[in-house]
């Protein structure tokens, strides 16, 4: 796991086991959990990018070294933990899917708030192919994104979904030619890092919107609007609109 924070507030987490297509072993789980904790605690972090070293994004569980831990414990202790961390982190998390993602590697991307795929990347719901079931939130994210029947097709057949198909299914936000992938990721990440204080509340609202009733979401929106309106960034945003210039947000 490699982590780097740039001057704009973009915190880049790189899964770094390219010889195993960045498949998860215990050390990589612990590295990801620690990196996400750091991103949460450090006020200088304004946006997180998760990507993979080498030709793959992430091949899911390392099937060559599952270790001694019972599988249920492995899922509960590690996979479920970082999926929940990504969704509850009040900062935008961008999946930069540089290459193939399989199994829990797809779930890692789908848990992120925005997904940019390189043209040559692909998603594979590999679980059923090895006799397992979708995990790491795949059963939550997939049917919400593509509808029940398509989700069943992807989960049961485990076929390779190209980046272009992923885009047309709503499984990613953007597909970028491979040679323009890094600049495109940097552009979105920089834009997110320069965003207003309200970004974290927007993320929380949309997440609640997936699960809660309209009444609960309306109440949450009203509360967030109250506190957002009191931020320096909202004052700056309105002032910039009146002065016909771009706002300069500071995250306060
Ligand atoms: C790998 C892996 C890998 C180890 C490539 N492990 N070495 C949760 C909890 C507990 C248990 C189980 O699962 C889970 C959740 C899950 O994530 S289940 C799903 C696990 N993942 C998979 O089933 C995907 C397995 N990988 C593949 O199907 C292919 O490697 C893909 C389609 C990702 C890429 O295919 P290729 O581009 O043809 O590459 P390759 O297969 O030749 O892989 C390159 C190397 O990486 C190779 O090693 P080698 O020493 O021969 O070069 C693979 O053995 C290794 N590798 N995935 N998951």
PDB file of N, CA and C in Angstrom, residues 162-250:
ATOM      1  N   UNK A 162     -16.776  -4.902 -20.034  1.00  0.00           N
ATOM      2  CA  UNK A 162     -15.781  -3.913 -20.479  1.00  0.00           C
ATOM      3  C   UNK A 162     -16.101  -2.546 -19.868  1.00  0.00           C
ATOM      4  N   UNK A 163     -15.124  -1.649 -19.918  1.00  0.00           N
ATOM      5  CA  UNK A 163     -15.357  -0.300 -19.385  1.00  0.00           C
ATOM      6  C   UNK A 163     -16.513   0.374 -20.122  1.00  0.00           C
ATOM      7  N   UNK A 164     -16.572   0.193 -21.441  1.00  0.00           N
ATOM      8  CA  UNK A 164     -17.650   0.826 -22.221  1.00  0.00           C
ATOM      9  C   UNK A 164     -19.014   0.302 -21.771  1.00  0.00           C
ATOM     10  N   UNK A 165     -19.085  -1.020 -21.540  1.00  0.00           N
ATOM     11  CA  UNK A 165     -20.364  -1.593 -21.089  1.00  0.00           C
ATOM     12  C   UNK A 165     -20.681  -1.124 -19.672  1.00  0.00           C
ATOM     13  N   UNK A 166     -19.649  -1.053 -18.828  1.00  0.00           N
ATOM     14  CA  UNK A 166     -19.855  -0.578 -17.451  1.00  0.00           C
ATOM     15  C   UNK A 166     -20.457   0.826 -17.474  1.00  0.00           C
ATOM     16  N   UNK A 167     -19.964   1.649 -18.382  1.00  0.00           N
ATOM     17  CA  UNK A 167     -20.487   3.023 -18.490  1.00  0.00           C
ATOM     18  C   UNK A 167     -21.954   2.998 -18.905  1.00  0.00           C
ATOM     19  N   UNK A 168     -22.275   2.168 -19.903  1.00  0.00           N
ATOM     20  CA  UNK A 168     -23.654   2.166 -20.381  1.00  0.00           C
ATOM     21  C   UNK A 168     -24.594   1.554 -19.338  1.00  0.00           C
ATOM     22  N   UNK A 169     -24.078   0.709 -18.455  1.00  0.00           N
ATOM     23  CA  UNK A 169     -24.912   0.121 -17.394  1.00  0.00           C
ATOM     24  C   UNK A 169     -25.038   1.035 -16.170  1.00  0.00           C
ATOM     25  N   UNK A 170     -24.238   2.090 -16.122  1.00  0.00           N
ATOM     26  CA  UNK A 170     -24.262   2.952 -14.934  1.00  0.00           C
ATOM     27  C   UNK A 170     -23.349   2.446 -13.828  1.00  0.00           C
ATOM     28  N   UNK A 171     -22.360   1.613 -14.189  1.00  0.00           N
ATOM     29  CA  UNK A 171     -21.429   1.090 -13.187  1.00  0.00           C
ATOM     30  C   UNK A 171     -20.197   1.972 -13.002  1.00  0.00           C
ATOM     31  N   UNK A 172     -20.087   3.003 -13.824  1.00  0.00           N
ATOM     32  CA  UNK A 172     -18.999   3.962 -13.625  1.00  0.00           C
ATOM     33  C   UNK A 172     -19.448   5.322 -14.157  1.00  0.00           C
ATOM     34  N   UNK A 173     -18.695   6.350 -13.812  1.00  0.00           N
ATOM     35  CA  UNK A 173     -19.050   7.701 -14.246  1.00  0.00           C
ATOM     36  C   UNK A 173     -18.471   8.075 -15.595  1.00  0.00           C
ATOM     37  N   UNK A 174     -17.246   7.570 -15.834  1.00  0.00           N
ATOM     38  CA  UNK A 174     -16.489   8.038 -16.990  1.00  0.00           C
ATOM     39  C   UNK A 174     -15.543   6.966 -17.465  1.00  0.00           C
ATOM     40  N   UNK A 175     -15.368   6.867 -18.777  1.00  0.00           N
ATOM     41  CA  UNK A 175     -14.324   6.006 -19.337  1.00  0.00           C
ATOM     42  C   UNK A 175     -13.381   6.905 -20.119  1.00  0.00           C
ATOM     43  N   UNK A 176     -12.085   6.702 -19.889  1.00  0.00           N
ATOM     44  CA  UNK A 176     -11.091   7.593 -20.470  1.00  0.00           C
ATOM     45  C   UNK A 176     -10.070   6.743 -21.235  1.00  0.00           C
ATOM     46  N   UNK A 177      -9.656   7.174 -22.440  1.00  0.00           N
ATOM     47  CA  UNK A 177      -8.585   6.433 -23.140  1.00  0.00           C
ATOM     48  C   UNK A 177      -7.377   6.249 -22.213  1.00  0.00           C
ATOM     49  N   UNK A 178      -6.733   5.105 -22.333  1.00  0.00           N
ATOM     50  CA  UNK A 178      -5.660   4.776 -21.380  1.00  0.00           C
ATOM     51  C   UNK A 178      -4.596   5.876 -21.270  1.00  0.00           C
ATOM     52  N   UNK A 179      -4.242   6.480 -22.412  1.00  0.00           N
ATOM     53  CA  UNK A 179      -3.158   7.477 -22.356  1.00  0.00           C
ATOM     54  C   UNK A 179      -3.616   8.817 -21.766  1.00  0.00           C
ATOM     55  N   UNK A 180      -4.917   8.959 -21.528  1.00  0.00           N
ATOM     56  CA  UNK A 180      -5.405  10.196 -20.881  1.00  0.00           C
ATOM     57  C   UNK A 180      -5.945   9.936 -19.483  1.00  0.00           C
ATOM     58  N   UNK A 181      -5.732   8.696 -19.009  1.00  0.00           N
ATOM     59  CA  UNK A 181      -6.365   8.285 -17.749  1.00  0.00           C
ATOM     60  C   UNK A 181      -5.846   9.097 -16.559  1.00  0.00           C
ATOM     61  N   UNK A 182      -4.529   9.165 -16.402  1.00  0.00           N
ATOM     62  CA  UNK A 182      -3.964   9.848 -15.229  1.00  0.00           C
ATOM     63  C   UNK A 182      -4.352  11.331 -15.187  1.00  0.00           C
ATOM     64  N   UNK A 183      -4.194  12.089 -16.305  1.00  0.00           N
ATOM     65  CA  UNK A 183      -4.627  13.488 -16.262  1.00  0.00           C
ATOM     66  C   UNK A 183      -6.122  13.638 -15.945  1.00  0.00           C
ATOM     67  N   UNK A 184      -6.955  12.720 -16.471  1.00  0.00           N
ATOM     68  CA  UNK A 184      -8.398  12.832 -16.212  1.00  0.00           C
ATOM     69  C   UNK A 184      -8.693  12.605 -14.729  1.00  0.00           C
ATOM     70  N   UNK A 185      -8.008  11.629 -14.124  1.00  0.00           N
ATOM     71  CA  UNK A 185      -8.197  11.364 -12.690  1.00  0.00           C
ATOM     72  C   UNK A 185      -7.721  12.579 -11.884  1.00  0.00           C
ATOM     73  N   UNK A 186      -6.559  13.106 -12.258  1.00  0.00           N
ATOM     74  CA  UNK A 186      -6.001  14.252 -11.522  1.00  0.00           C
ATOM     75  C   UNK A 186      -6.930  15.462 -11.617  1.00  0.00           C
ATOM     76  N   UNK A 187      -7.559  15.643 -12.779  1.00  0.00           N
ATOM     77  CA  UNK A 187      -8.448  16.792 -12.960  1.00  0.00           C
ATOM     78  C   UNK A 187      -9.666  16.682 -12.030  1.00  0.00           C
ATOM     79  N   UNK A 188     -10.305  15.517 -12.016  1.00  0.00           N
ATOM     80  CA  UNK A 188     -11.474  15.336 -11.148  1.00  0.00           C
ATOM     81  C   UNK A 188     -11.081  15.407  -9.669  1.00  0.00           C
ATOM     82  N   UNK A 189      -9.970  14.753  -9.319  1.00  0.00           N
ATOM     83  CA  UNK A 189      -9.555  14.734  -7.911  1.00  0.00           C
ATOM     84  C   UNK A 189      -9.235  16.153  -7.439  1.00  0.00           C
ATOM     85  N   UNK A 190      -8.535  16.926  -8.275  1.00  0.00           N
ATOM     86  CA  UNK A 190      -8.195  18.299  -7.906  1.00  0.00           C
ATOM     87  C   UNK A 190      -9.464  19.137  -7.726  1.00  0.00           C
ATOM     88  N   UNK A 191     -10.407  18.942  -8.616  1.00  0.00           N
ATOM     89  CA  UNK A 191     -11.667  19.695  -8.536  1.00  0.00           C
ATOM     90  C   UNK A 191     -12.395  19.357  -7.228  1.00  0.00           C
ATOM     91  N   UNK A 192     -12.432  18.064  -6.902  1.00  0.00           N
ATOM     92  CA  UNK A 192     -13.101  17.642  -5.659  1.00  0.00           C
ATOM     93  C   UNK A 192     -12.380  18.208  -4.434  1.00  0.00           C
ATOM     94  N   UNK A 193     -11.041  18.214  -4.489  1.00  0.00           N
ATOM     95  CA  UNK A 193     -10.263  18.698  -3.344  1.00  0.00           C
ATOM     96  C   UNK A 193     -10.465  20.198  -3.126  1.00  0.00           C
ATOM     97  N   UNK A 194     -10.835  20.898  -4.172  1.00  0.00           N
ATOM     98  CA  UNK A 194     -11.085  22.342  -4.036  1.00  0.00           C
ATOM     99  C   UNK A 194     -12.551  22.632  -3.712  1.00  0.00           C
ATOM    100  N   UNK A 195     -13.313  21.588  -3.430  1.00  0.00           N
ATOM    101  CA  UNK A 195     -14.753  21.738  -3.195  1.00  0.00           C
ATOM    102  C   UNK A 195     -15.058  22.382  -1.850  1.00  0.00           C
ATOM    103  N   UNK A 196     -16.320  22.748  -1.642  1.00  0.00           N
ATOM    104  CA  UNK A 196     -16.711  23.417  -0.397  1.00  0.00           C
ATOM    105  C   UNK A 196     -16.891  22.452   0.769  1.00  0.00           C
ATOM    106  N   UNK A 197     -17.028  23.002   1.940  1.00  0.00           N
ATOM    107  CA  UNK A 197     -17.272  22.228   3.165  1.00  0.00           C
ATOM    108  C   UNK A 197     -18.480  21.301   3.011  1.00  0.00           C
ATOM    109  N   UNK A 198     -19.430  21.719   2.190  1.00  0.00           N
ATOM    110  CA  UNK A 198     -20.690  20.981   2.052  1.00  0.00           C
ATOM    111  C   UNK A 198     -20.523  19.588   1.421  1.00  0.00           C
ATOM    112  N   UNK A 199     -19.375  19.321   0.804  1.00  0.00           N
ATOM    113  CA  UNK A 199     -19.184  18.056   0.082  1.00  0.00           C
ATOM    114  C   UNK A 199     -19.492  16.831   0.966  1.00  0.00           C
ATOM    115  N   UNK A 200     -18.990  16.852   2.193  1.00  0.00           N
ATOM    116  CA  UNK A 200     -19.206  15.724   3.105  1.00  0.00           C
ATOM    117  C   UNK A 200     -20.683  15.535   3.432  1.00  0.00           C
ATOM    118  N   UNK A 201     -21.396  16.647   3.548  1.00  0.00           N
ATOM    119  CA  UNK A 201     -22.830  16.552   3.864  1.00  0.00           C
ATOM    120  C   UNK A 201     -23.608  16.062   2.647  1.00  0.00           C
ATOM    121  N   UNK A 202     -23.167  16.468   1.462  1.00  0.00           N
ATOM    122  CA  UNK A 202     -23.822  15.967   0.233  1.00  0.00           C
ATOM    123  C   UNK A 202     -23.679  14.440   0.178  1.00  0.00           C
ATOM    124  N   UNK A 203     -22.470  13.970   0.480  1.00  0.00           N
ATOM    125  CA  UNK A 203     -22.237  12.517   0.460  1.00  0.00           C
ATOM    126  C   UNK A 203     -23.154  11.821   1.461  1.00  0.00           C
ATOM    127  N   UNK A 204     -23.237  12.362   2.662  1.00  0.00           N
ATOM    128  CA  UNK A 204     -24.081  11.747   3.687  1.00  0.00           C
ATOM    129  C   UNK A 204     -25.553  11.729   3.250  1.00  0.00           C
ATOM    130  N   UNK A 205     -26.008  12.828   2.687  1.00  0.00           N
ATOM    131  CA  UNK A 205     -27.409  12.914   2.236  1.00  0.00           C
ATOM    132  C   UNK A 205     -27.743  11.878   1.175  1.00  0.00           C
ATOM    133  N   UNK A 206     -26.883  11.765   0.169  1.00  0.00           N
ATOM    134  CA  UNK A 206     -27.173  10.814  -0.910  1.00  0.00           C
ATOM    135  C   UNK A 206     -27.124   9.370  -0.416  1.00  0.00           C
ATOM    136  N   UNK A 207     -26.240   9.121   0.560  1.00  0.00           N
ATOM    137  CA  UNK A 207     -26.218   7.776   1.148  1.00  0.00           C
ATOM    138  C   UNK A 207     -27.494   7.489   1.926  1.00  0.00           C
ATOM    139  N   UNK A 208     -27.950   8.456   2.705  1.00  0.00           N
ATOM    140  CA  UNK A 208     -29.218   8.270   3.424  1.00  0.00           C
ATOM    141  C   UNK A 208     -30.363   8.121   2.433  1.00  0.00           C
ATOM    142  N   UNK A 209     -30.272   8.862   1.314  1.00  0.00           N
ATOM    143  CA  UNK A 209     -31.318   8.798   0.298  1.00  0.00           C
ATOM    144  C   UNK A 209     -31.501   7.389  -0.271  1.00  0.00           C
ATOM    145  N   UNK A 210     -30.450   6.571  -0.212  1.00  0.00           N
ATOM    146  CA  UNK A 210     -30.551   5.187  -0.707  1.00  0.00           C
ATOM    147  C   UNK A 210     -31.311   4.287   0.261  1.00  0.00           C
ATOM    148  N   UNK A 211     -31.385   4.714   1.529  1.00  0.00           N
ATOM    149  CA  UNK A 211     -31.875   3.778   2.550  1.00  0.00           C
ATOM    150  C   UNK A 211     -33.091   4.254   3.325  1.00  0.00           C
ATOM    151  N   UNK A 212     -33.232   5.572   3.448  1.00  0.00           N
ATOM    152  CA  UNK A 212     -34.232   6.091   4.388  1.00  0.00           C
ATOM    153  C   UNK A 212     -35.481   6.593   3.677  1.00  0.00           C
ATOM    154  N   UNK A 213     -36.492   6.938   4.482  1.00  0.00           N
ATOM    155  CA  UNK A 213     -37.760   7.438   3.928  1.00  0.00           C
ATOM    156  C   UNK A 213     -37.593   8.881   3.459  1.00  0.00           C
ATOM    157  N   UNK A 214     -38.539   9.331   2.643  1.00  0.00           N
ATOM    158  CA  UNK A 214     -38.519  10.719   2.161  1.00  0.00           C
ATOM    159  C   UNK A 214     -38.553  11.687   3.341  1.00  0.00           C
ATOM    160  N   UNK A 215     -39.405  11.422   4.322  1.00  0.00           N
ATOM    161  CA  UNK A 215     -39.506  12.329   5.478  1.00  0.00           C
ATOM    162  C   UNK A 215     -38.157  12.477   6.180  1.00  0.00           C
ATOM    163  N   UNK A 216     -37.464  11.361   6.371  1.00  0.00           N
ATOM    164  CA  UNK A 216     -36.168  11.417   7.055  1.00  0.00           C
ATOM    165  C   UNK A 216     -35.139  12.194   6.229  1.00  0.00           C
ATOM    166  N   UNK A 217     -35.175  11.987   4.912  1.00  0.00           N
ATOM    167  CA  UNK A 217     -34.207  12.673   4.055  1.00  0.00           C
ATOM    168  C   UNK A 217     -34.517  14.175   4.001  1.00  0.00           C
ATOM    169  N   UNK A 218     -35.795  14.527   3.949  1.00  0.00           N
ATOM    170  CA  UNK A 218     -36.150  15.956   3.958  1.00  0.00           C
ATOM    171  C   UNK A 218     -35.644  16.620   5.237  1.00  0.00           C
ATOM    172  N   UNK A 219     -35.789  15.932   6.364  1.00  0.00           N
ATOM    173  CA  UNK A 219     -35.336  16.499   7.640  1.00  0.00           C
ATOM    174  C   UNK A 219     -33.818  16.675   7.632  1.00  0.00           C
ATOM    175  N   UNK A 220     -33.118  15.672   7.098  1.00  0.00           N
ATOM    176  CA  UNK A 220     -31.651  15.749   7.056  1.00  0.00           C
ATOM    177  C   UNK A 220     -31.194  16.886   6.132  1.00  0.00           C
ATOM    178  N   UNK A 221     -31.869  17.025   4.997  1.00  0.00           N
ATOM    179  CA  UNK A 221     -31.512  18.113   4.058  1.00  0.00           C
ATOM    180  C   UNK A 221     -31.677  19.478   4.724  1.00  0.00           C
ATOM    181  N   UNK A 222     -32.776  19.630   5.440  1.00  0.00           N
ATOM    182  CA  UNK A 222     -33.023  20.930   6.084  1.00  0.00           C
ATOM    183  C   UNK A 222     -31.931  21.217   7.108  1.00  0.00           C
ATOM    184  N   UNK A 223     -31.550  20.191   7.873  1.00  0.00           N
ATOM    185  CA  UNK A 223     -30.499  20.350   8.885  1.00  0.00           C
ATOM    186  C   UNK A 223     -29.159  20.702   8.220  1.00  0.00           C
ATOM    187  N   UNK A 224     -28.804  19.937   7.181  1.00  0.00           N
ATOM    188  CA  UNK A 224     -27.530  20.210   6.501  1.00  0.00           C
ATOM    189  C   UNK A 224     -27.538  21.590   5.851  1.00  0.00           C
ATOM    190  N   UNK A 225     -28.691  22.000   5.298  1.00  0.00           N
ATOM    191  CA  UNK A 225     -28.734  23.316   4.644  1.00  0.00           C
ATOM    192  C   UNK A 225     -28.482  24.420   5.660  1.00  0.00           C
ATOM    193  N   UNK A 226     -29.009  24.185   6.868  1.00  0.00           N
ATOM    194  CA  UNK A 226     -28.816  25.155   7.944  1.00  0.00           C
ATOM    195  C   UNK A 226     -27.329  25.312   8.260  1.00  0.00           C
ATOM    196  N   UNK A 227     -26.650  24.165   8.442  1.00  0.00           N
ATOM    197  CA  UNK A 227     -25.233  24.270   8.820  1.00  0.00           C
ATOM    198  C   UNK A 227     -24.353  24.632   7.615  1.00  0.00           C
ATOM    199  N   UNK A 228     -24.760  24.214   6.412  1.00  0.00           N
ATOM    200  CA  UNK A 228     -23.969  24.586   5.229  1.00  0.00           C
ATOM    201  C   UNK A 228     -24.029  26.098   5.016  1.00  0.00           C
ATOM    202  N   UNK A 229     -25.208  26.659   5.203  1.00  0.00           N
ATOM    203  CA  UNK A 229     -25.376  28.108   4.963  1.00  0.00           C
ATOM    204  C   UNK A 229     -24.525  28.931   5.919  1.00  0.00           C
ATOM    205  N   UNK A 230     -24.171  28.339   7.055  1.00  0.00           N
ATOM    206  CA  UNK A 230     -23.378  29.080   8.045  1.00  0.00           C
ATOM    207  C   UNK A 230     -21.872  28.951   7.799  1.00  0.00           C
ATOM    208  N   UNK A 231     -21.453  28.227   6.760  1.00  0.00           N
ATOM    209  CA  UNK A 231     -20.009  28.034   6.541  1.00  0.00           C
ATOM    210  C   UNK A 231     -19.409  29.221   5.776  1.00  0.00           C
ATOM    211  N   UNK A 232     -18.102  29.382   5.957  1.00  0.00           N
ATOM    212  CA  UNK A 232     -17.369  30.412   5.187  1.00  0.00           C
ATOM    213  C   UNK A 232     -17.504  30.133   3.693  1.00  0.00           C
ATOM    214  N   UNK A 233     -17.480  28.825   3.346  1.00  0.00           N
ATOM    215  CA  UNK A 233     -17.538  28.474   1.923  1.00  0.00           C
ATOM    216  C   UNK A 233     -18.859  28.911   1.293  1.00  0.00           C
ATOM    217  N   UNK A 234     -19.978  28.786   2.014  1.00  0.00           N
ATOM    218  CA  UNK A 234     -21.258  29.239   1.446  1.00  0.00           C
ATOM    219  C   UNK A 234     -21.243  30.756   1.267  1.00  0.00           C
ATOM    220  N   UNK A 235     -20.668  31.453   2.217  1.00  0.00           N
ATOM    221  CA  UNK A 235     -20.583  32.929   2.072  1.00  0.00           C
ATOM    222  C   UNK A 235     -19.743  33.282   0.847  1.00  0.00           C
ATOM    223  N   UNK A 236     -18.605  32.566   0.718  1.00  0.00           N
ATOM    224  CA  UNK A 236     -17.718  32.796  -0.430  1.00  0.00           C
ATOM    225  C   UNK A 236     -18.430  32.431  -1.744  1.00  0.00           C
ATOM    226  N   UNK A 237     -19.159  31.332  -1.751  1.00  0.00           N
ATOM    227  CA  UNK A 237     -19.858  30.882  -2.963  1.00  0.00           C
ATOM    228  C   UNK A 237     -20.868  31.911  -3.435  1.00  0.00           C
ATOM    229  N   UNK A 238     -21.620  32.450  -2.507  1.00  0.00           N
ATOM    230  CA  UNK A 238     -22.655  33.433  -2.876  1.00  0.00           C
ATOM    231  C   UNK A 238     -21.998  34.750  -3.317  1.00  0.00           C
ATOM    232  N   UNK A 239     -20.929  35.144  -2.577  1.00  0.00           N
ATOM    233  CA  UNK A 239     -20.207  36.378  -2.931  1.00  0.00           C
ATOM    234  C   UNK A 239     -19.619  36.252  -4.348  1.00  0.00           C
ATOM    235  N   UNK A 240     -19.024  35.087  -4.628  1.00  0.00           N
ATOM    236  CA  UNK A 240     -18.405  34.868  -5.949  1.00  0.00           C
ATOM    237  C   UNK A 240     -19.462  34.923  -7.052  1.00  0.00           C
ATOM    238  N   UNK A 241     -20.639  34.376  -6.775  1.00  0.00           N
ATOM    239  CA  UNK A 241     -21.720  34.432  -7.778  1.00  0.00           C
ATOM    240  C   UNK A 241     -22.082  35.886  -8.070  1.00  0.00           C
ATOM    241  N   UNK A 242     -22.249  36.659  -7.023  1.00  0.00           N
ATOM    242  CA  UNK A 242     -22.649  38.065  -7.201  1.00  0.00           C
ATOM    243  C   UNK A 242     -21.551  38.832  -7.937  1.00  0.00           C
ATOM    244  N   UNK A 243     -20.290  38.513  -7.601  1.00  0.00           N
ATOM    245  CA  UNK A 243     -19.153  39.227  -8.230  1.00  0.00           C
ATOM    246  C   UNK A 243     -18.758  38.605  -9.573  1.00  0.00           C
ATOM    247  N   UNK A 244     -19.505  37.629 -10.030  1.00  0.00           N
ATOM    248  CA  UNK A 244     -19.278  36.963 -11.322  1.00  0.00           C
ATOM    249  C   UNK A 244     -17.857  36.429 -11.471  1.00  0.00           C
ATOM    250  N   UNK A 245     -17.406  35.668 -10.466  1.00  0.00           N
ATOM    251  CA  UNK A 245     -16.082  35.037 -10.518  1.00  0.00           C
ATOM    252  C   UNK A 245     -16.194  33.621  -9.946  1.00  0.00           C
ATOM    253  N   UNK A 246     -15.119  32.833 -10.119  1.00  0.00           N
ATOM    254  CA  UNK A 246     -15.098  31.478  -9.564  1.00  0.00           C
ATOM    255  C   UNK A 246     -14.896  31.559  -8.050  1.00  0.00           C
ATOM    256  N   UNK A 247     -15.604  30.737  -7.267  1.00  0.00           N
ATOM    257  CA  UNK A 247     -15.379  30.754  -5.813  1.00  0.00           C
ATOM    258  C   UNK A 247     -14.041  30.119  -5.430  1.00  0.00           C
ATOM    259  N   UNK A 248     -13.498  30.583  -4.311  1.00  0.00           N
ATOM    260  CA  UNK A 248     -12.277  29.967  -3.768  1.00  0.00           C
ATOM    261  C   UNK A 248     -12.637  29.346  -2.412  1.00  0.00           C
ATOM    262  N   UNK A 249     -12.916  28.050  -2.423  1.00  0.00           N
ATOM    263  CA  UNK A 249     -13.351  27.383  -1.187  1.00  0.00           C
ATOM    264  C   UNK A 249     -12.146  26.943  -0.366  1.00  0.00           C
ATOM    265  N   UNK A 250     -12.342  26.938   0.948  1.00  0.00           N
ATOM    266  CA  UNK A 250     -11.240  26.527   1.830  1.00  0.00           C
ATOM    267  C   UNK A 250     -11.609  25.299   2.671  1.00  0.00           C
TER     268      UNK A 250
END
